[in-house]
Amino acid sequence: MIHQFLAGKLQLEYVTVPIDALPQRLAGLRIVHLSDFHFDGLRLGVKLLTETIAQANALAPDVVVLTGDFVTYEPEPILELAPYLAQLQAKVGIFAVLGNHDLELSHSRELITQTLTRWGIQVLENAVVYPWGEGLAIVGLGDYWSDLFLPQRVLPAIPPQVPRLVLSHNPDTAAILRKWRVDLQLSGHTHGGQIVLPHIGPVMAYARPLRLSMPRSIRKLLWRSTHEVVKHWEWAQGLHRVGKNWLYVNRGLGTYLPGRLNCPPELTCITLVPAATTAPPPLAMAEST
Ligand SMILES: [Fe+2]
């Protein structure tokens, strides 16, 4: 359970992202983004969940996206979580991808996908949908740590002029996806770093450089069993530019050991606007003869 006093209350983050070639009819399109529920009776309470859903609905979003880690280990809590998620209201629907925790057991993927689908939430696994026709695509990718991360199967098939949102649980994928056009990647996974010091940021961002600065023998002793959550801690939360692509990382709602400090659970409201087109160079005046 999140200790609200240490973590902070639910925070609604507003983000505006410029999108190249976004049709004028989609200017101002509003996306609600939620991530990392870890709904298992320990890491996310029903009170925070229902408060988040009420706030999300008050935003009247065009679309809701969910970027994985619905559960932590056993997948069965999805049976209780999905009816809550189905209360989210969006004009064109709710789209989801699975995270690494949704693939923990051999039956997790199937149970979670089937349950979400039954409640009207569309799970995208290396799939693309066009809820607004050819104006904007939504792509969902399989989790990076599994053999289901197959961007090459889906991204090249999208007409190049069509802007696209890409849902990918783990933000490390941005380093790979930068070779394709991804107008906005939406991720979670990091929980914002969970322990965040004022003026310093997520402490985990310092673990990797610290480890690499140590002699190999000491490194092995100290970190042999440490599991690396993510390589790019600099993308632990918020909006980033990766090559020409935008990446937004949501801090999530649930938590994980050792808990959160100064890292509030997050509900994100993203507004898309057409990128300002650069004015063409002035035409050279024809010389009068
Ligand atoms: Fe997570």
GROMACS .gro file of C-alpha atoms and ligand atoms in nm:
model
  290
    1MET     CA    1   0.000   0.000   0.000
    2ILE     CA    2   0.127   0.343  -0.084
    3HIS     CA    3   0.201   0.546   0.226
    4GLN     CA    4   0.042   0.867   0.115
    5PHE     CA    5   0.234   1.075   0.367
    6LEU     CA    6   0.573   0.975   0.224
    7ALA     CA    7   0.480   0.929  -0.139
    8GLY     CA    8   0.250   1.226  -0.181
    9LYS     CA    9  -0.112   1.236  -0.295
   10LEU     CA   10  -0.230   1.144  -0.642
   11GLN     CA   11  -0.092   1.403  -0.880
   12LEU     CA   12  -0.257   1.504  -1.204
   13GLU     CA   13   0.012   1.596  -1.457
   14TYR     CA   14  -0.078   1.803  -1.762
   15VAL     CA   15   0.145   1.767  -2.067
   16THR     CA   16   0.115   1.921  -2.412
   17VAL     CA   17   0.299   1.752  -2.696
   18PRO     CA   18   0.346   1.892  -3.047
   19ILE     CA   19   0.281   1.636  -3.320
   20ASP     CA   20   0.400   1.671  -3.679
   21ALA     CA   21   0.123   1.656  -3.936
   22LEU     CA   22  -0.152   1.619  -3.677
   23PRO     CA   23  -0.474   1.694  -3.867
   24GLN     CA   24  -0.644   2.015  -3.755
   25ARG     CA   25  -0.957   1.816  -3.661
   26LEU     CA   26  -0.748   1.633  -3.396
   27ALA     CA   27  -0.586   1.946  -3.250
   28GLY     CA   28  -0.644   1.947  -2.875
   29LEU     CA   29  -0.700   1.571  -2.860
   30ARG     CA   30  -0.691   1.462  -2.497
   31ILE     CA   31  -0.529   1.139  -2.376
   32VAL     CA   32  -0.555   1.004  -2.023
   33HIS     CA   33  -0.255   0.784  -1.943
   34LEU     CA   34  -0.236   0.544  -1.646
   35SER     CA   35   0.028   0.285  -1.569
   36ASP     CA   36   0.166   0.029  -1.324
   37PHE     CA   37  -0.133  -0.063  -1.109
   38HIS     CA   38   0.030  -0.361  -0.934
   39PHE     CA   39  -0.318  -0.447  -0.810
   40ASP     CA   40  -0.255  -0.734  -0.571
   41GLY     CA   41  -0.413  -0.625  -0.245
   42LEU     CA   42  -0.086  -0.476  -0.119
   43ARG     CA   43   0.045  -0.216  -0.358
   44LEU     CA   44  -0.263  -0.024  -0.470
   45GLY     CA   45  -0.575   0.038  -0.264
   46VAL     CA   46  -0.928   0.059  -0.404
   47LYS     CA   47  -0.962   0.411  -0.262
   48LEU     CA   48  -0.676   0.551  -0.472
   49LEU     CA   49  -0.791   0.351  -0.775
   50THR     CA   50  -1.149   0.481  -0.765
   51GLU     CA   51  -1.033   0.837  -0.693
   52THR     CA   52  -0.807   0.817  -0.999
   53ILE     CA   53  -1.086   0.684  -1.221
   54ALA     CA   54  -1.322   0.963  -1.109
   55GLN     CA   55  -1.058   1.229  -1.183
   56ALA     CA   56  -0.981   1.070  -1.520
   57ASN     CA   57  -1.349   1.073  -1.620
   58ALA     CA   58  -1.381   1.438  -1.515
   59LEU     CA   59  -1.119   1.518  -1.781
   60ALA     CA   60  -1.354   1.382  -2.053
   61PRO     CA   61  -1.066   1.226  -2.250
   62ASP     CA   62  -1.083   1.126  -2.615
   63VAL     CA   63  -0.889   0.810  -2.539
   64VAL     CA   64  -0.749   0.628  -2.234
   65VAL     CA   65  -0.423   0.434  -2.252
   66LEU     CA   66  -0.290   0.188  -1.993
   67THR     CA   67   0.079   0.095  -2.012
   68GLY     CA   68   0.101  -0.232  -1.822
   69ASP     CA   69   0.184  -0.397  -1.492
   70PHE     CA   70  -0.179  -0.451  -1.401
   71VAL     CA   71  -0.071  -0.711  -1.144
   72THR     CA   72   0.251  -0.797  -0.964
   73TYR     CA   73   0.287  -1.174  -0.961
   74GLU     CA   74  -0.025  -1.390  -0.978
   75PRO     CA   75  -0.255  -1.266  -1.257
   76GLU     CA   76  -0.587  -1.347  -1.081
   77PRO     CA   77  -0.630  -0.996  -0.927
   78ILE     CA   78  -0.704  -0.876  -1.283
   79LEU     CA   79  -1.051  -1.029  -1.233
   80GLU     CA   80  -1.116  -0.769  -0.965
   81LEU     CA   81  -0.925  -0.482  -1.130
   82ALA     CA   82  -1.077  -0.499  -1.481
   83PRO     CA   83  -1.434  -0.399  -1.376
   84TYR     CA   84  -1.291  -0.086  -1.215
   85LEU     CA   85  -1.088  -0.001  -1.528
   86ALA     CA   86  -1.397  -0.052  -1.742
   87GLN     CA   87  -1.550   0.246  -1.561
   88LEU     CA   88  -1.300   0.472  -1.739
   89GLN     CA   89  -1.482   0.675  -2.002
   90ALA     CA   90  -1.326   0.777  -2.334
   91LYS     CA   91  -1.474   0.881  -2.667
   92VAL     CA   92  -1.289   0.626  -2.880
   93GLY     CA   93  -1.203   0.365  -2.618
   94ILE     CA   94  -0.942   0.225  -2.382
   95PHE     CA   95  -0.621   0.071  -2.517
   96ALA     CA   96  -0.362  -0.126  -2.319
   97VAL     CA   97  -0.029  -0.304  -2.338
   98LEU     CA   98   0.102  -0.561  -2.092
   99GLY     CA   99   0.410  -0.508  -1.874
  100ASN     CA  100   0.675  -0.750  -1.749
  101HIS     CA  101   0.474  -0.830  -1.435
  102ASP     CA  102   0.177  -0.929  -1.652
  103LEU     CA  103   0.388  -1.210  -1.799
  104GLU     CA  104   0.527  -1.358  -1.475
  105LEU     CA  105   0.344  -1.692  -1.484
  106SER     CA  106   0.266  -1.917  -1.778
  107HIS     CA  107  -0.107  -1.832  -1.772
  108SER     CA  108  -0.067  -1.457  -1.697
  109ARG     CA  109  -0.067  -1.322  -2.051
  110GLU     CA  110  -0.378  -1.512  -2.156
  111LEU     CA  111  -0.580  -1.444  -1.841
  112ILE     CA  112  -0.498  -1.072  -1.834
  113THR     CA  113  -0.556  -1.021  -2.207
  114GLN     CA  114  -0.884  -1.214  -2.206
  115THR     CA  115  -1.016  -1.039  -1.896
  116LEU     CA  116  -0.935  -0.688  -2.017
  117THR     CA  117  -1.086  -0.769  -2.357
  118ARG     CA  118  -1.404  -0.902  -2.195
  119TRP     CA  119  -1.441  -0.569  -2.013
  120GLY     CA  120  -1.404  -0.370  -2.336
  121ILE     CA  121  -1.036  -0.277  -2.303
  122GLN     CA  122  -0.842  -0.347  -2.621
  123VAL     CA  123  -0.501  -0.506  -2.564
  124LEU     CA  124  -0.249  -0.424  -2.837
  125GLU     CA  125   0.042  -0.663  -2.875
  126ASN     CA  126   0.247  -0.557  -3.175
  127ALA     CA  127  -0.071  -0.422  -3.325
  128VAL     CA  128  -0.193  -0.092  -3.466
  129VAL     CA  129  -0.538   0.068  -3.461
  130TYR     CA  130  -0.671   0.380  -3.631
  131PRO     CA  131  -0.949   0.511  -3.405
  132TRP     CA  132  -0.957   0.841  -3.597
  133GLY     CA  133  -0.902   0.695  -3.945
  134GLU     CA  134  -0.568   0.780  -4.105
  135GLY     CA  135  -0.528   1.096  -3.892
  136LEU     CA  136  -0.349   0.923  -3.604
  137ALA     CA  137  -0.248   0.565  -3.525
  138ILE     CA  138  -0.213   0.395  -3.186
  139VAL     CA  139   0.046   0.118  -3.168
  140GLY     CA  140   0.088  -0.122  -2.876
  141LEU     CA  141   0.406  -0.330  -2.837
  142GLY     CA  142   0.482  -0.648  -2.646
  143ASP     CA  143   0.699  -0.613  -2.337
  144TYR     CA  144   1.069  -0.545  -2.393
  145TRP     CA  145   1.191  -0.817  -2.153
  146SER     CA  146   0.992  -1.088  -2.328
  147ASP     CA  147   1.025  -1.224  -2.680
  148LEU     CA  148   0.705  -1.035  -2.763
  149PHE     CA  149   0.871  -0.698  -2.831
  150LEU     CA  150   0.841  -0.687  -3.209
  151PRO     CA  151   0.826  -0.326  -3.331
  152GLN     CA  152   0.961  -0.431  -3.671
  153ARG     CA  153   0.637  -0.621  -3.731
  154VAL     CA  154   0.414  -0.320  -3.693
  155LEU     CA  155   0.588   0.017  -3.732
  156PRO     CA  156   0.707  -0.017  -4.095
  157ALA     CA  157   0.352  -0.104  -4.202
  158ILE     CA  158   0.209   0.234  -4.099
  159PRO     CA  159   0.192   0.487  -4.384
  160PRO     CA  160   0.487   0.722  -4.323
  161GLN     CA  161   0.278   1.039  -4.322
  162VAL     CA  162   0.051   0.912  -4.042
  163PRO     CA  163   0.147   1.032  -3.692
  164ARG     CA  164   0.153   0.758  -3.431
  165LEU     CA  165   0.136   0.708  -3.055
  166VAL     CA  166   0.329   0.406  -2.933
  167LEU     CA  167   0.247   0.228  -2.606
  168SER     CA  168   0.550   0.043  -2.470
  169HIS     CA  169   0.572  -0.051  -2.101
  170ASN     CA  170   0.947  -0.015  -2.057
  171PRO     CA  171   1.095   0.326  -2.151
  172ASP     CA  172   1.431   0.168  -2.241
  173THR     CA  173   1.267   0.076  -2.572
  174ALA     CA  174   1.290   0.443  -2.674
  175ALA     CA  175   1.657   0.383  -2.750
  176ILE     CA  176   1.555   0.119  -3.006
  177LEU     CA  177   1.242   0.291  -3.133
  178ARG     CA  178   1.432   0.607  -3.222
  179LYS     CA  179   1.514   0.455  -3.560
  180TRP     CA  180   1.143   0.473  -3.649
  181ARG     CA  181   0.901   0.762  -3.652
  182VAL     CA  182   0.734   0.764  -3.309
  183ASP     CA  183   0.556   1.091  -3.251
  184LEU     CA  184   0.489   1.010  -2.886
  185GLN     CA  185   0.589   0.701  -2.689
  186LEU     CA  186   0.399   0.640  -2.365
  187SER     CA  187   0.566   0.424  -2.100
  188GLY     CA  188   0.567   0.341  -1.728
  189HIS     CA  189   0.769   0.068  -1.554
  190THR     CA  190   1.006   0.290  -1.352
  191HIS     CA  191   0.747   0.407  -1.095
  192GLY     CA  192   0.926   0.740  -1.127
  193GLY     CA  193   1.227   0.593  -0.950
  194GLN     CA  194   1.013   0.556  -0.632
  195ILE     CA  195   1.267   0.729  -0.405
  196VAL     CA  196   1.320   1.083  -0.523
  197LEU     CA  197   1.529   1.339  -0.338
  198PRO     CA  198   1.454   1.709  -0.376
  199HIS     CA  199   1.698   1.882  -0.616
  200ILE     CA  200   1.869   1.546  -0.683
  201GLY     CA  201   1.604   1.330  -0.848
  202PRO     CA  202   1.556   0.952  -0.840
  203VAL     CA  203   1.837   0.794  -0.635
  204MET     CA  204   1.843   0.493  -0.868
  205ALA     CA  205   1.981   0.718  -1.140
  206TYR     CA  206   2.308   0.716  -0.945
  207ALA     CA  207   2.326   0.340  -0.886
  208ARG     CA  208   2.449   0.252  -1.234
  209PRO     CA  209   2.729   0.512  -1.266
  210LEU     CA  210   2.834   0.427  -0.907
  211ARG     CA  211   2.848   0.057  -0.990
  212LEU     CA  212   3.042   0.115  -1.312
  213SER     CA  213   3.298   0.327  -1.127
  214MET     CA  214   3.386   0.036  -0.893
  215PRO     CA  215   3.641  -0.239  -0.956
  216ARG     CA  216   3.477  -0.543  -1.116
  217SER     CA  217   3.541  -0.769  -0.815
  218ILE     CA  218   3.364  -0.534  -0.571
  219ARG     CA  219   3.088  -0.468  -0.823
  220LYS     CA  220   3.012  -0.840  -0.842
  221LEU     CA  221   3.001  -0.876  -0.465
  222LEU     CA  222   2.772  -0.581  -0.411
  223TRP     CA  223   2.538  -0.612  -0.705
  224ARG     CA  224   2.538  -0.977  -0.800
  225SER     CA  225   2.170  -1.025  -0.725
  226THR     CA  226   2.047  -0.676  -0.801
  227HIS     CA  227   1.795  -0.668  -1.077
  228GLU     CA  228   1.824  -0.371  -1.306
  229VAL     CA  229   1.485  -0.217  -1.350
  230VAL     CA  230   1.587   0.009  -1.632
  231LYS     CA  231   1.903   0.121  -1.807
  232HIS     CA  232   1.797   0.478  -1.879
  233TRP     CA  233   1.721   0.621  -1.536
  234GLU     CA  234   1.742   0.965  -1.689
  235TRP     CA  235   1.400   0.882  -1.835
  236ALA     CA  236   1.254   0.779  -1.498
  237GLN     CA  237   0.960   1.019  -1.529
  238GLY     CA  238   0.825   1.302  -1.738
  239LEU     CA  239   0.868   1.415  -2.098
  240HIS     CA  240   1.190   1.355  -2.292
  241ARG     CA  241   1.314   1.394  -2.645
  242VAL     CA  242   1.486   1.081  -2.777
  243GLY     CA  243   1.626   1.158  -3.120
  244LYS     CA  244   1.328   1.306  -3.304
  245ASN     CA  245   1.076   1.112  -3.093
  246TRP     CA  246   0.895   1.223  -2.779
  247LEU     CA  247   0.883   0.991  -2.478
  248TYR     CA  248   0.655   1.037  -2.179
  249VAL     CA  249   0.709   0.821  -1.869
  250ASN     CA  250   0.426   0.796  -1.615
  251ARG     CA  251   0.517   0.731  -1.248
  252GLY     CA  252   0.231   0.481  -1.217
  253LEU     CA  253  -0.020   0.425  -0.941
  254GLY     CA  254   0.110   0.120  -0.758
  255THR     CA  255   0.439   0.076  -0.583
  256TYR     CA  256   0.699  -0.186  -0.512
  257LEU     CA  257   0.951  -0.248  -0.237
  258PRO     CA  258   1.099  -0.035  -0.077
  259GLY     CA  259   0.801   0.198  -0.135
  260ARG     CA  260   0.782   0.556  -0.255
  261LEU     CA  261   0.932   0.872  -0.115
  262ASN     CA  262   0.851   1.209  -0.268
  263CYS     CA  263   0.724   1.027  -0.576
  264PRO     CA  264   0.346   1.063  -0.594
  265PRO     CA  265   0.123   0.830  -0.792
  266GLU     CA  266   0.027   0.982  -1.124
  267LEU     CA  267  -0.268   1.046  -1.352
  268THR     CA  268  -0.159   1.208  -1.678
  269CYS     CA  269  -0.359   1.426  -1.912
  270ILE     CA  270  -0.183   1.470  -2.244
  271THR     CA  271  -0.300   1.719  -2.504
  272LEU     CA  272  -0.181   1.685  -2.862
  273VAL     CA  273  -0.132   1.995  -3.070
  274PRO     CA  274  -0.007   2.028  -3.429
  275ALA     CA  275   0.366   2.104  -3.433
  276ALA     CA  276   0.434   2.456  -3.553
  277THR     CA  277   0.527   2.428  -3.914
  278THR     CA  278   0.838   2.617  -4.003
  279ALA     CA  279   0.756   2.900  -4.236
  280PRO     CA  280   0.900   2.836  -4.582
  281PRO     CA  281   1.192   3.060  -4.675
  282PRO     CA  282   1.073   3.379  -4.845
  283LEU     CA  283   1.060   3.349  -5.216
  284ALA     CA  284   1.344   3.525  -5.393
  285MET     CA  285   1.210   3.830  -5.564
  286ALA     CA  286   1.241   3.810  -5.937
  287GLU     CA  287   1.492   4.060  -6.052
  288SER     CA  288   1.339   4.322  -6.271
  289THR     CA  289   1.504   4.354  -6.598
  290FE      FE  290   0.570  -0.171  -1.254
   0.00000   0.00000   0.00000
